[in-house]
PDB file of C-alpha atoms in Angstrom:
ATOM      1  CA  MET A   1     -28.374-101.276  48.793  1.00  0.00           C
ATOM      2  CA  SER A   2     -25.066-100.163  50.229  1.00  0.00           C
ATOM      3  CA  PRO A   3     -24.721 -97.190  52.585  1.00  0.00           C
ATOM      4  CA  ALA A   4     -22.519 -95.488  49.962  1.00  0.00           C
ATOM      5  CA  GLN A   5     -25.304 -95.743  47.368  1.00  0.00           C
ATOM      6  CA  ILE A   6     -27.828 -94.312  49.827  1.00  0.00           C
ATOM      7  CA  LYS A   7     -25.482 -91.426  50.661  1.00  0.00           C
ATOM      8  CA  LYS A   8     -25.136 -90.715  46.934  1.00  0.00           C
ATOM      9  CA  MET A   9     -28.935 -90.518  46.627  1.00  0.00           C
ATOM     10  CA  LEU A  10     -29.018 -88.178  49.619  1.00  0.00           C
ATOM     11  CA  THR A  11     -26.589 -85.810  47.907  1.00  0.00           C
ATOM     12  CA  GLN A  12     -28.706 -85.870  44.750  1.00  0.00           C
ATOM     13  CA  GLY A  13     -31.837 -84.996  46.694  1.00  0.00           C
ATOM     14  CA  VAL A  14     -34.086 -87.954  45.909  1.00  0.00           C
ATOM     15  CA  VAL A  15     -33.906 -91.325  47.631  1.00  0.00           C
ATOM     16  CA  ASP A  16     -35.641 -94.192  45.843  1.00  0.00           C
ATOM     17  CA  ALA A  17     -38.041 -95.594  48.443  1.00  0.00           C
ATOM     18  CA  ARG A  18     -38.412 -98.779  46.374  1.00  0.00           C
ATOM     19  CA  ALA A  19     -34.689 -99.523  46.672  1.00  0.00           C
ATOM     20  CA  VAL A  20     -34.059 -98.696  50.326  1.00  0.00           C
ATOM     21  CA  SER A  21     -35.962 -99.211  53.554  1.00  0.00           C
ATOM     22  CA  GLU A  22     -37.171 -96.385  55.728  1.00  0.00           C
ATOM     23  CA  GLN A  23     -34.764 -97.385  58.508  1.00  0.00           C
ATOM     24  CA  GLU A  24     -31.767 -97.504  56.143  1.00  0.00           C
ATOM     25  CA  ALA A  25     -32.578 -94.100  54.692  1.00  0.00           C
ATOM     26  CA  LEU A  26     -33.123 -92.481  58.100  1.00  0.00           C
ATOM     27  CA  ALA A  27     -29.889 -93.971  59.443  1.00  0.00           C
ATOM     28  CA  ALA A  28     -27.910 -92.789  56.405  1.00  0.00           C
ATOM     29  CA  ALA A  29     -29.440 -89.310  56.641  1.00  0.00           C
ATOM     30  CA  SER A  30     -28.606 -89.079  60.320  1.00  0.00           C
ATOM     31  CA  GLU A  31     -25.071 -90.305  59.677  1.00  0.00           C
ATOM     32  CA  ALA A  32     -24.733 -87.621  56.983  1.00  0.00           C
ATOM     33  CA  GLY A  33     -25.698 -84.959  59.542  1.00  0.00           C
ATOM     34  CA  LEU A  34     -29.180 -84.344  58.201  1.00  0.00           C
ATOM     35  CA  ALA A  35     -32.170 -83.838  60.456  1.00  0.00           C
ATOM     36  CA  ALA A  36     -34.462 -86.705  59.478  1.00  0.00           C
ATOM     37  CA  PHE A  37     -38.242 -86.714  59.759  1.00  0.00           C
ATOM     38  CA  VAL A  38     -40.969 -89.182  58.821  1.00  0.00           C
ATOM     39  CA  VAL A  39     -44.128 -87.721  57.292  1.00  0.00           C
ATOM     40  CA  ASP A  40     -46.879 -90.247  58.003  1.00  0.00           C
ATOM     41  CA  CYS A  41     -49.322 -89.868  55.117  1.00  0.00           C
ATOM     42  CA  ASP A  42     -51.172 -93.148  55.618  1.00  0.00           C
ATOM     43  CA  ARG A  43     -54.471 -91.594  56.703  1.00  0.00           C
ATOM     44  CA  ALA A  44     -54.229 -88.556  54.416  1.00  0.00           C
ATOM     45  CA  ARG A  45     -56.965 -88.605  51.807  1.00  0.00           C
ATOM     46  CA  ASN A  46     -56.381 -85.162  50.297  1.00  0.00           C
ATOM     47  CA  ARG A  47     -53.687 -82.529  49.789  1.00  0.00           C
ATOM     48  CA  SER A  48     -54.615 -80.620  52.922  1.00  0.00           C
ATOM     49  CA  ALA A  49     -54.158 -83.718  55.079  1.00  0.00           C
ATOM     50  CA  VAL A  50     -50.767 -84.468  53.502  1.00  0.00           C
ATOM     51  CA  LEU A  51     -49.654 -80.891  54.137  1.00  0.00           C
ATOM     52  CA  ARG A  52     -50.796 -81.149  57.773  1.00  0.00           C
ATOM     53  CA  ALA A  53     -48.758 -84.349  58.095  1.00  0.00           C
ATOM     54  CA  VAL A  54     -45.666 -82.500  56.817  1.00  0.00           C
ATOM     55  CA  VAL A  55     -46.205 -79.616  59.231  1.00  0.00           C
ATOM     56  CA  LYS A  56     -46.679 -82.067  62.102  1.00  0.00           C
ATOM     57  CA  ALA A  57     -43.546 -84.034  61.177  1.00  0.00           C
ATOM     58  CA  ILE A  58     -41.247 -81.022  60.963  1.00  0.00           C
ATOM     59  CA  ASP A  59     -42.938 -79.358  63.925  1.00  0.00           C
ATOM     60  CA  TYR A  60     -43.387 -76.147  61.976  1.00  0.00           C
ATOM     61  CA  PRO A  61     -44.496 -73.689  64.665  1.00  0.00           C
ATOM     62  CA  GLU A  62     -45.567 -70.728  62.581  1.00  0.00           C
ATOM     63  CA  TYR A  63     -48.862 -70.130  60.831  1.00  0.00           C
ATOM     64  CA  PHE A  64     -49.114 -72.468  57.868  1.00  0.00           C
ATOM     65  CA  GLY A  65     -51.170 -71.344  54.893  1.00  0.00           C
ATOM     66  CA  GLY A  66     -52.160 -74.847  53.805  1.00  0.00           C
ATOM     67  CA  ASN A  67     -51.161 -74.597  50.135  1.00  0.00           C
ATOM     68  CA  LEU A  68     -48.149 -75.602  48.061  1.00  0.00           C
ATOM     69  CA  ASP A  69     -46.502 -72.180  48.407  1.00  0.00           C
ATOM     70  CA  ALA A  70     -46.766 -72.500  52.175  1.00  0.00           C
ATOM     71  CA  LEU A  71     -45.284 -76.005  51.948  1.00  0.00           C
ATOM     72  CA  TYR A  72     -42.299 -74.628  50.044  1.00  0.00           C
ATOM     73  CA  ASP A  73     -41.850 -71.783  52.535  1.00  0.00           C
ATOM     74  CA  GLY A  74     -42.152 -74.114  55.535  1.00  0.00           C
ATOM     75  CA  LEU A  75     -39.648 -76.603  54.146  1.00  0.00           C
ATOM     76  CA  CYS A  76     -37.186 -73.849  53.198  1.00  0.00           C
ATOM     77  CA  ASP A  77     -37.480 -72.245  56.645  1.00  0.00           C
ATOM     78  CA  THR A  78     -36.966 -75.594  58.342  1.00  0.00           C
ATOM     79  CA  LEU A  79     -34.037 -76.381  56.059  1.00  0.00           C
ATOM     80  CA  THR A  80     -32.247 -73.126  56.847  1.00  0.00           C
ATOM     81  CA  ASP A  81     -32.739 -73.800  60.571  1.00  0.00           C
ATOM     82  CA  GLN A  82     -30.684 -77.007  60.253  1.00  0.00           C
ATOM     83  CA  LYS A  83     -26.924 -77.158  60.585  1.00  0.00           C
ATOM     84  CA  GLU A  84     -26.344 -79.438  57.582  1.00  0.00           C
ATOM     85  CA  GLY A  85     -29.682 -80.158  56.023  1.00  0.00           C
ATOM     86  CA  LEU A  86     -32.955 -82.027  56.120  1.00  0.00           C
ATOM     87  CA  PHE A  87     -34.310 -85.399  55.005  1.00  0.00           C
ATOM     88  CA  LEU A  88     -38.013 -86.281  54.745  1.00  0.00           C
ATOM     89  CA  TRP A  89     -39.416 -89.771  54.328  1.00  0.00           C
ATOM     90  CA  PHE A  90     -43.026 -89.619  53.110  1.00  0.00           C
ATOM     91  CA  ARG A  91     -44.541 -92.843  54.480  1.00  0.00           C
ATOM     92  CA  HIS A  92     -47.459 -94.320  52.527  1.00  0.00           C
ATOM     93  CA  LEU A  93     -48.442 -91.390  50.326  1.00  0.00           C
ATOM     94  CA  HIS A  94     -51.563 -92.811  48.691  1.00  0.00           C
ATOM     95  CA  SER A  95     -50.804 -91.467  45.234  1.00  0.00           C
ATOM     96  CA  GLY A  96     -53.070 -94.185  43.848  1.00  0.00           C
ATOM     97  CA  ASP A  97     -56.111 -92.321  45.204  1.00  0.00           C
ATOM     98  CA  PRO A  98     -57.773 -90.254  42.474  1.00  0.00           C
ATOM     99  CA  ALA A  99     -57.973 -87.335  44.919  1.00  0.00           C
ATOM    100  CA  LEU A 100     -54.208 -87.489  45.584  1.00  0.00           C
ATOM    101  CA  SER A 101     -52.568 -88.574  42.335  1.00  0.00           C
ATOM    102  CA  GLU A 102     -52.126 -85.061  40.909  1.00  0.00           C
ATOM    103  CA  ASP A 103     -51.342 -83.582  44.329  1.00  0.00           C
ATOM    104  CA  ALA A 104     -48.629 -86.210  44.926  1.00  0.00           C
ATOM    105  CA  ARG A 105     -46.867 -85.032  41.759  1.00  0.00           C
ATOM    106  CA  ALA A 106     -47.230 -81.404  42.862  1.00  0.00           C
ATOM    107  CA  ILE A 107     -45.803 -82.175  46.317  1.00  0.00           C
ATOM    108  CA  GLN A 108     -42.878 -83.956  44.684  1.00  0.00           C
ATOM    109  CA  ALA A 109     -42.297 -80.892  42.474  1.00  0.00           C
ATOM    110  CA  VAL A 110     -42.212 -78.686  45.593  1.00  0.00           C
ATOM    111  CA  CYS A 111     -39.672 -81.035  47.166  1.00  0.00           C
ATOM    112  CA  ASP A 112     -37.561 -80.822  43.996  1.00  0.00           C
ATOM    113  CA  ASP A 113     -37.673 -77.025  44.273  1.00  0.00           C
ATOM    114  CA  VAL A 114     -36.518 -77.266  47.911  1.00  0.00           C
ATOM    115  CA  VAL A 115     -33.592 -79.463  46.797  1.00  0.00           C
ATOM    116  CA  GLU A 116     -32.547 -76.626  44.481  1.00  0.00           C
ATOM    117  CA  PHE A 117     -33.074 -74.043  47.228  1.00  0.00           C
ATOM    118  CA  GLY A 118     -30.809 -76.102  49.467  1.00  0.00           C
ATOM    119  CA  HIS A 119     -28.072 -76.232  46.835  1.00  0.00           C
ATOM    120  CA  ASN A 120     -28.261 -72.455  46.483  1.00  0.00           C
ATOM    121  CA  ASN A 121     -28.119 -71.900  50.259  1.00  0.00           C
ATOM    122  CA  GLU A 122     -25.387 -74.329  51.323  1.00  0.00           C
ATOM    123  CA  ARG A 123     -27.803 -76.831  52.799  1.00  0.00           C
ATOM    124  CA  ARG A 124     -28.819 -80.295  51.705  1.00  0.00           C
ATOM    125  CA  PHE A 125     -32.412 -81.334  51.303  1.00  0.00           C
ATOM    126  CA  ALA A 126     -33.349 -84.872  50.350  1.00  0.00           C
ATOM    127  CA  TYR A 127     -36.588 -86.793  50.395  1.00  0.00           C
ATOM    128  CA  ALA A 128     -38.116 -90.167  49.641  1.00  0.00           C
ATOM    129  CA  ILE A 129     -41.724 -90.850  48.780  1.00  0.00           C
ATOM    130  CA  GLN A 130     -43.050 -94.287  49.634  1.00  0.00           C
ATOM    131  CA  HIS A 131     -45.984 -94.453  47.246  1.00  0.00           C
ATOM    132  CA  ALA A 132     -48.992 -96.489  48.238  1.00  0.00           C
ATOM    133  CA  GLY A 133     -51.958 -97.423  46.145  1.00  0.00           C
ATOM    134  CA  ALA A 134     -55.450 -96.199  46.793  1.00  0.00           C
ATOM    135  CA  HIS A 135     -56.936 -96.306  50.266  1.00  0.00           C
ATOM    136  CA  PRO A 136     -59.223 -99.280  50.785  1.00  0.00           C
ATOM    137  CA  ALA A 137     -62.877 -98.570  50.141  1.00  0.00           C
ATOM    138  CA  PRO A 138     -64.865 -97.814  53.294  1.00  0.00           C
ATOM    139  CA  GLU A 139     -66.811-100.723  54.710  1.00  0.00           C
ATOM    140  CA  PRO A 140     -70.559-100.180  54.952  1.00  0.00           C
ATOM    141  CA  GLY A 141     -71.673 -99.644  58.533  1.00  0.00           C
ATOM    142  CA  VAL A 142     -68.131 -99.275  59.901  1.00  0.00           C
ATOM    143  CA  ASP A 143     -66.946 -95.872  61.032  1.00  0.00           C
ATOM    144  CA  PRO A 144     -63.554 -94.875  59.607  1.00  0.00           C
ATOM    145  CA  THR A 145     -60.570 -94.543  61.930  1.00  0.00           C
ATOM    146  CA  PRO A 146     -60.338 -90.928  63.084  1.00  0.00           C
ATOM    147  CA  TYR A 147     -57.460 -88.943  61.534  1.00  0.00           C
ATOM    148  CA  SER A 148     -55.832 -88.693  64.953  1.00  0.00           C
ATOM    149  CA  GLY A 149     -55.530 -92.492  64.981  1.00  0.00           C
ATOM    150  CA  ARG A 150     -57.253 -92.804  68.344  1.00  0.00           C
ATOM    151  CA  GLU A 151     -60.401 -94.775  68.741  1.00  0.00           C
ATOM    152  CA  GLU A 152     -63.253 -92.616  69.928  1.00  0.00           C
ATOM    153  CA  SER A 153     -65.312 -93.879  72.856  1.00  0.00           C
TER     154      SER A 153
END
């Protein structure tokens, strides 16, 4: 996909993660003057974990309520703090998990609302969601990787 096509998606608010790589999207967002963040959702198995990944990615320092209203408020606050705007790449959102399928749609709806907020407040917000299938089933007798990603001793 050409840089011009990616920039067009950025102005529309939604970048198709199937058509563009993470690196291309982040580079185009940066070139467009947007603060770009990657939300690593790979280990998130529920809405709360996805929301924590967003808060961690945008380094939201204030108290975060942990619900979709708080997500909207946090994204809008972060967006207004930016000179031009904000781009989020949701990496490996496991929308194929039964526990996350409905929440993934709700998170996308919040992002769509933030796109509109940005338009109304002279800022640009864009996002891409890299959907992943369900998490692999746990292996019997093998402890899962801790959420922090570090192996415990």
